[in-house]
């Protein structure tokens, strides 16, 4: 079986694939024109975020059985097109939860304690900045989580238990069971309520037609002037132009951004000139530990399908009903 890698993945995952006698095919680069001819002979495809698996890319991939995303978001995979071709699509929701949660906490603390400003001041000899009392406490403040799935919930739990923060969440798709389970420590509110009351707003929704520009100028204008916004979900969820405008005019206190409307960020993006932002290059899940977890889990999903097993986190479960997949069984060996 051939497993195509449009971008490199960790050696630990390659070892797993080769142990199962898979032939690993590495694309020289992830450009569609490079990857397209390699798709013809691929039975498995493991994708990171640097490629869009479009309908065109899948059109002649008639051997393909499974597309495994190393991360959680599937906005760079045309899942409908894959489903029409009978291809199983898996994602790794959950594998990166703690790494992204830690990144949000790091951004939240760095922004409220003004770490970059303090560091620069000490280096410039401005020790007296300490008398301006610029850092703030998080204790007793409110975090507003837009999207209360795996990552949102984990951040809420840590903020509640460790920082004694109040937790609000907006998630219209939350099950009644989940609401009941966390009702003692989370207040479920509408988006406007959350935006106008929270001191820290952190976004954890997938990018969909519904969530694109979920935070646009009118929503951002509801935020308190001392509030900070953290986005580790997808750049498209926030209207970046509106956010830049709000930051330039001190309409909000700051932002921590791991994701952008365009990645890599263009050299002339005004965000690069702002001193009330912390920017990271979509690295929330790219800790050394997490990339190994993500790559090996994606490899296991491909191996599962090749071995006639149903992998966890199938994103297009309807595909399992087609004849080709009716024989799949569920148990993965320990
Ligand atoms: P999840 O599926 O567990 O949670 C997503 C939550 O969003 C769900 O509870 C869902 O009900 C909610 N939601 C969906 N549409 C909504 C809407 N319109 N309004 C409000 N809530 C809505 O996913 P997760 O593991 O928590 O990850 C969240 C997102 O974070 C992913 O989709 C991915 O895009 C992003 N992510 C980014 C990184 C990174 O490296 N920066 C890593 C992992 C995940």
XYZ file of C-alpha atoms and ligand atoms in Angstrom:
378
model
C 0.000 0.000 0.000
C 1.303 3.483 -0.862
C 0.973 6.281 1.675
C 1.533 9.747 0.226
C 2.955 12.532 2.376
C 2.592 15.983 0.785
C 4.583 17.370 3.750
C 7.083 15.571 6.010
C 5.801 13.927 9.193
C 7.669 12.680 12.259
C 10.017 9.702 11.965
C 8.056 7.810 14.642
C 5.033 7.709 12.295
C 7.115 6.589 9.318
C 8.456 3.690 11.415
C 4.875 2.600 12.161
C 3.890 2.737 8.479
C 6.970 0.845 7.311
C 6.496 -1.798 10.002
C 3.124 -2.505 8.359
C 4.858 -2.793 4.957
C 3.467 0.489 3.646
C 5.499 2.281 0.989
C 5.921 5.901 2.056
C 5.935 8.380 -0.839
C 7.203 11.858 0.044
C 6.136 14.707 -2.246
C 9.020 17.106 -2.897
C 6.672 19.980 -1.984
C 2.961 20.332 -1.144
C 1.995 22.364 -4.231
C -1.146 20.936 -5.903
C 0.658 20.519 -9.250
C 3.378 18.460 -7.515
C 0.993 16.352 -5.458
C -1.649 15.754 -8.164
C 0.264 13.110 -10.206
C 1.341 11.317 -7.003
C -2.314 10.946 -5.949
C -2.961 8.433 -8.761
C -1.168 5.537 -7.002
C -1.833 6.495 -3.381
C -4.045 4.336 -1.157
C -3.424 6.510 1.895
C -2.841 10.247 2.248
C -1.587 11.912 5.444
C -2.087 15.685 5.466
C -0.947 18.552 7.641
C -2.215 22.108 7.073
C 0.108 23.067 4.213
C -2.057 21.600 1.458
C -5.690 21.896 0.428
C -7.146 18.527 -0.533
C -9.571 19.887 -3.096
C -12.124 18.180 -5.326
C -9.675 18.629 -8.223
C -6.879 16.955 -6.318
C -9.155 14.000 -5.553
C -10.678 13.741 -9.052
C -8.356 10.997 -10.376
C -7.277 9.518 -7.045
C -9.171 6.319 -7.759
C -6.978 4.095 -5.569
C -7.386 6.288 -2.494
C -8.967 4.672 0.575
C -8.211 7.055 3.423
C -7.191 10.647 4.117
C -5.815 11.141 7.631
C -5.366 14.655 9.025
C -2.590 14.956 11.591
C -4.494 17.777 13.351
C -8.115 18.425 14.259
C -9.362 20.973 11.717
C -10.632 19.663 8.388
C -11.124 23.010 6.684
C -8.315 22.148 4.224
C -9.980 18.902 3.110
C -13.009 18.769 0.798
C -14.746 16.148 2.938
C -17.827 16.052 0.649
C -15.679 15.289 -2.400
C -13.844 12.566 -0.473
C -17.150 11.074 0.696
C -18.484 10.984 -2.888
C -15.402 8.964 -3.833
C -15.941 6.583 -0.907
C -12.763 7.774 0.840
C -12.651 7.675 4.649
C -11.504 10.966 6.209
C -10.127 10.953 9.754
C -9.103 13.838 11.974
C -7.164 13.914 15.207
C -9.534 15.860 17.418
C -8.436 15.500 21.001
C -4.823 14.518 20.398
C -3.703 18.167 20.517
C -6.163 19.448 23.140
C -3.716 19.935 25.997
C -1.019 21.493 23.809
C -3.420 24.114 22.419
C -4.853 24.750 25.893
C -1.345 25.377 27.244
C -0.659 27.816 24.381
C -3.838 29.762 25.179
C -2.825 29.985 28.839
C 0.666 31.144 27.861
C -0.766 33.891 25.623
C -3.343 34.930 28.193
C -0.725 35.226 30.960
C 1.871 36.908 28.739
C -0.668 39.521 27.595
C -2.107 40.276 31.026
C 1.320 40.408 32.693
C 2.664 42.455 29.717
C 5.692 40.170 29.560
C 7.004 41.425 26.211
C 6.785 45.066 27.307
C 8.422 44.386 30.690
C 11.195 42.344 29.109
C 11.931 45.100 26.565
C 11.883 47.755 29.324
C 14.425 45.907 31.502
C 16.712 45.453 28.488
C 16.474 49.198 27.737
C 17.302 50.091 31.340
C 13.772 51.286 32.099
C 13.423 49.492 35.423
C 11.098 52.241 36.609
C 8.336 50.842 34.398
C 7.474 48.765 37.469
C 5.810 51.821 39.045
C 3.251 52.049 36.216
C 1.455 48.894 37.429
C 0.693 47.765 33.901
C 0.300 44.020 34.607
C -3.161 42.769 35.591
C -4.380 39.765 37.566
C -6.523 37.057 36.051
C -7.801 35.779 39.372
C -11.511 36.527 39.681
C -11.799 37.700 36.052
C -14.025 36.094 33.426
C -12.904 33.972 30.506
C -15.377 33.714 27.621
C -14.974 30.627 25.469
C -16.413 30.781 21.962
C -16.843 27.067 21.242
C -16.920 24.690 24.194
C -15.658 21.451 22.680
C -12.487 19.633 23.665
C -10.080 22.601 23.756
C -12.575 25.196 25.028
C -13.663 22.898 27.842
C -10.082 22.072 28.883
C -9.138 25.770 29.030
C -12.276 26.522 31.030
C -11.441 23.760 33.487
C -7.875 25.023 34.013
C -8.983 28.671 34.328
C -11.593 27.708 36.895
C -9.461 25.320 38.938
C -6.040 26.969 38.780
C -6.762 30.678 38.312
C -10.120 30.854 40.050
C -11.612 32.615 37.029
C -15.288 32.720 36.154
C -16.057 30.744 32.993
C -18.597 31.645 30.305
C -19.141 29.736 27.101
C -21.037 30.236 23.869
C -21.731 27.038 21.966
C -25.189 26.559 20.421
C -24.407 22.913 19.656
C -23.657 21.825 23.191
C -25.612 18.716 24.181
C -27.965 18.859 27.149
C -25.860 16.171 28.815
C -22.679 18.272 28.501
C -24.509 21.361 29.779
C -25.733 19.424 32.803
C -22.279 17.958 33.418
C -20.550 21.353 33.689
C -23.380 23.559 34.933
C -21.712 24.107 38.335
C -18.708 25.909 36.876
C -19.680 27.281 33.443
C -22.343 29.799 32.485
C -23.659 29.133 28.996
C -24.531 32.459 27.382
C -25.296 34.057 24.014
C -22.403 35.414 21.944
C -23.231 39.081 22.581
C -23.430 38.509 26.310
C -20.083 36.738 26.319
C -18.353 39.413 24.233
C -19.580 42.260 26.379
C -18.807 40.630 29.752
C -15.624 38.574 29.397
C -12.146 39.892 30.229
C -10.455 37.241 28.103
C -12.167 35.861 25.006
C -10.733 32.710 23.486
C -12.009 31.158 20.253
C -12.340 27.392 19.788
C -14.782 26.773 16.938
C -14.010 25.015 13.655
C -13.913 27.201 10.549
C -17.183 26.596 8.692
C -19.498 28.713 6.519
C -21.324 29.560 9.747
C -18.260 30.576 11.758
C -16.426 32.553 9.042
C -16.131 36.101 10.433
C -18.174 35.086 13.480
C -16.284 37.963 15.102
C -16.641 40.926 12.765
C -16.546 44.677 13.555
C -19.973 44.760 15.311
C -19.042 41.805 17.541
C -15.561 43.162 18.339
C -17.138 46.521 19.255
C -19.012 44.759 22.075
C -15.756 43.841 23.842
C -14.606 45.782 26.899
C -11.639 48.147 26.311
C -9.535 46.160 28.804
C -10.444 42.791 27.257
C -8.060 40.602 25.276
C -8.863 38.268 22.399
C -7.081 34.993 21.778
C -7.530 33.062 18.573
C -5.963 29.642 18.165
C -8.815 28.206 16.073
C -8.632 29.468 12.481
C -7.856 32.954 11.151
C -11.059 33.079 9.104
C -13.247 33.014 12.238
C -12.256 36.642 12.969
C -12.401 39.499 10.467
C -8.715 40.352 10.719
C -9.139 43.842 9.247
C -11.758 44.691 11.875
C -9.545 43.263 14.618
C -6.538 45.303 13.459
C -8.688 48.432 13.479
C -9.835 47.700 17.041
C -6.253 47.063 18.207
C -4.865 50.178 16.485
C -7.499 52.305 18.199
C -7.125 50.651 21.620
C -10.768 49.613 21.383
C -9.566 46.387 23.036
C -6.426 45.811 25.127
C -4.660 43.183 23.104
C -4.724 39.947 21.157
C -2.909 36.644 21.071
C -3.037 35.143 17.600
C -1.765 31.762 16.460
C -3.834 31.760 13.262
C -4.313 34.354 10.533
C -6.467 35.157 7.519
C -3.450 34.405 5.357
C -0.667 32.034 6.375
C 2.230 32.638 6.321
C 1.509 36.218 7.402
C 2.374 38.778 4.683
C 5.328 41.056 5.444
C 3.096 44.142 5.232
C 0.379 42.832 7.584
C -0.317 45.717 10.041
C -0.445 43.214 12.913
C 3.355 43.012 12.721
C 3.633 46.663 13.750
C 1.351 46.480 16.803
C 2.807 46.199 20.295
C -0.413 45.004 21.951
C -0.368 41.618 20.194
C 1.484 38.345 20.580
C 1.792 36.422 17.337
C 2.801 32.798 16.886
C 3.099 30.955 13.561
C 0.243 28.413 13.965
C 2.356 26.517 16.486
C -0.206 25.858 19.242
C -0.221 22.142 18.472
C 3.341 21.920 17.235
C 5.046 21.008 20.486
C 7.617 18.249 20.152
C 5.364 15.868 22.079
C 2.195 16.796 20.218
C 3.559 16.461 16.671
C 4.640 12.922 17.486
C 1.185 12.138 18.932
C -0.548 13.655 15.885
C 1.644 12.002 13.248
C 1.607 8.568 14.857
C -2.170 8.709 15.373
C -2.689 9.713 11.710
C -0.449 6.795 10.663
C -2.446 4.442 12.914
C -5.688 5.602 11.257
C -4.283 4.773 7.807
C -3.030 1.397 9.061
C -6.457 0.729 10.611
C -8.211 1.216 7.289
C -5.679 -0.928 5.406
C -6.169 -3.672 8.021
C -9.963 -3.586 7.777
C -10.523 -1.720 11.040
C -12.634 1.380 11.604
C -10.342 4.171 12.793
C -11.417 6.522 15.578
C -12.582 10.043 14.650
C -13.987 9.265 11.199
C -15.191 12.698 10.048
C -17.484 11.401 7.281
C -19.229 8.515 9.022
C -21.815 8.277 6.230
C -19.090 6.815 4.016
C -18.981 3.740 6.273
C -22.371 2.706 4.899
C -21.032 2.057 1.380
C -20.345 -1.535 0.326
C -16.571 -1.032 0.343
C -16.525 -0.393 4.088
C -19.253 -2.690 5.388
C -16.663 -5.271 6.470
C -14.778 -2.892 8.793
C -14.485 -4.037 12.381
C -13.796 -1.830 15.353
C -11.056 -3.235 17.524
C -7.569 -1.862 17.232
C -4.880 -4.105 18.738
C -3.305 -2.712 21.915
P -14.209 20.320 19.011
O -14.909 19.774 17.822
O -13.988 19.434 20.173
O -14.977 21.649 19.514
C -15.484 22.596 18.651
C -16.707 23.188 19.316
O -17.168 24.279 18.517
C -17.876 22.184 19.437
O -18.303 22.085 20.778
C -18.960 22.802 18.550
O -20.267 22.592 19.063
C -18.589 24.268 18.589
N -19.155 25.024 17.490
C -19.333 24.636 16.199
N -19.919 25.633 15.498
C -20.106 26.649 16.368
C -20.655 27.951 16.245
N -21.156 28.375 15.088
N -20.694 28.742 17.334
C -20.197 28.318 18.536
N -19.687 27.077 18.720
C -19.633 26.265 17.639
O -12.804 20.889 18.465
P -11.516 21.283 19.308
O -10.611 20.112 19.400
O -11.941 21.972 20.535
O -10.814 22.317 18.292
C -11.441 23.536 17.956
C -10.766 24.130 16.724
O -9.442 24.524 17.079
C -10.549 23.126 15.573
O -11.670 23.053 14.737
C -9.344 23.682 14.851
O -9.754 24.535 13.803
C -8.636 24.513 15.903
N -7.338 23.941 16.264
C -6.238 24.727 16.080
C -4.982 24.239 16.428
C -3.754 25.099 16.282
O -2.670 24.560 16.141
N -3.852 26.403 16.351
C -4.861 22.923 16.907
C -6.009 22.177 17.106
C -7.250 22.690 16.773
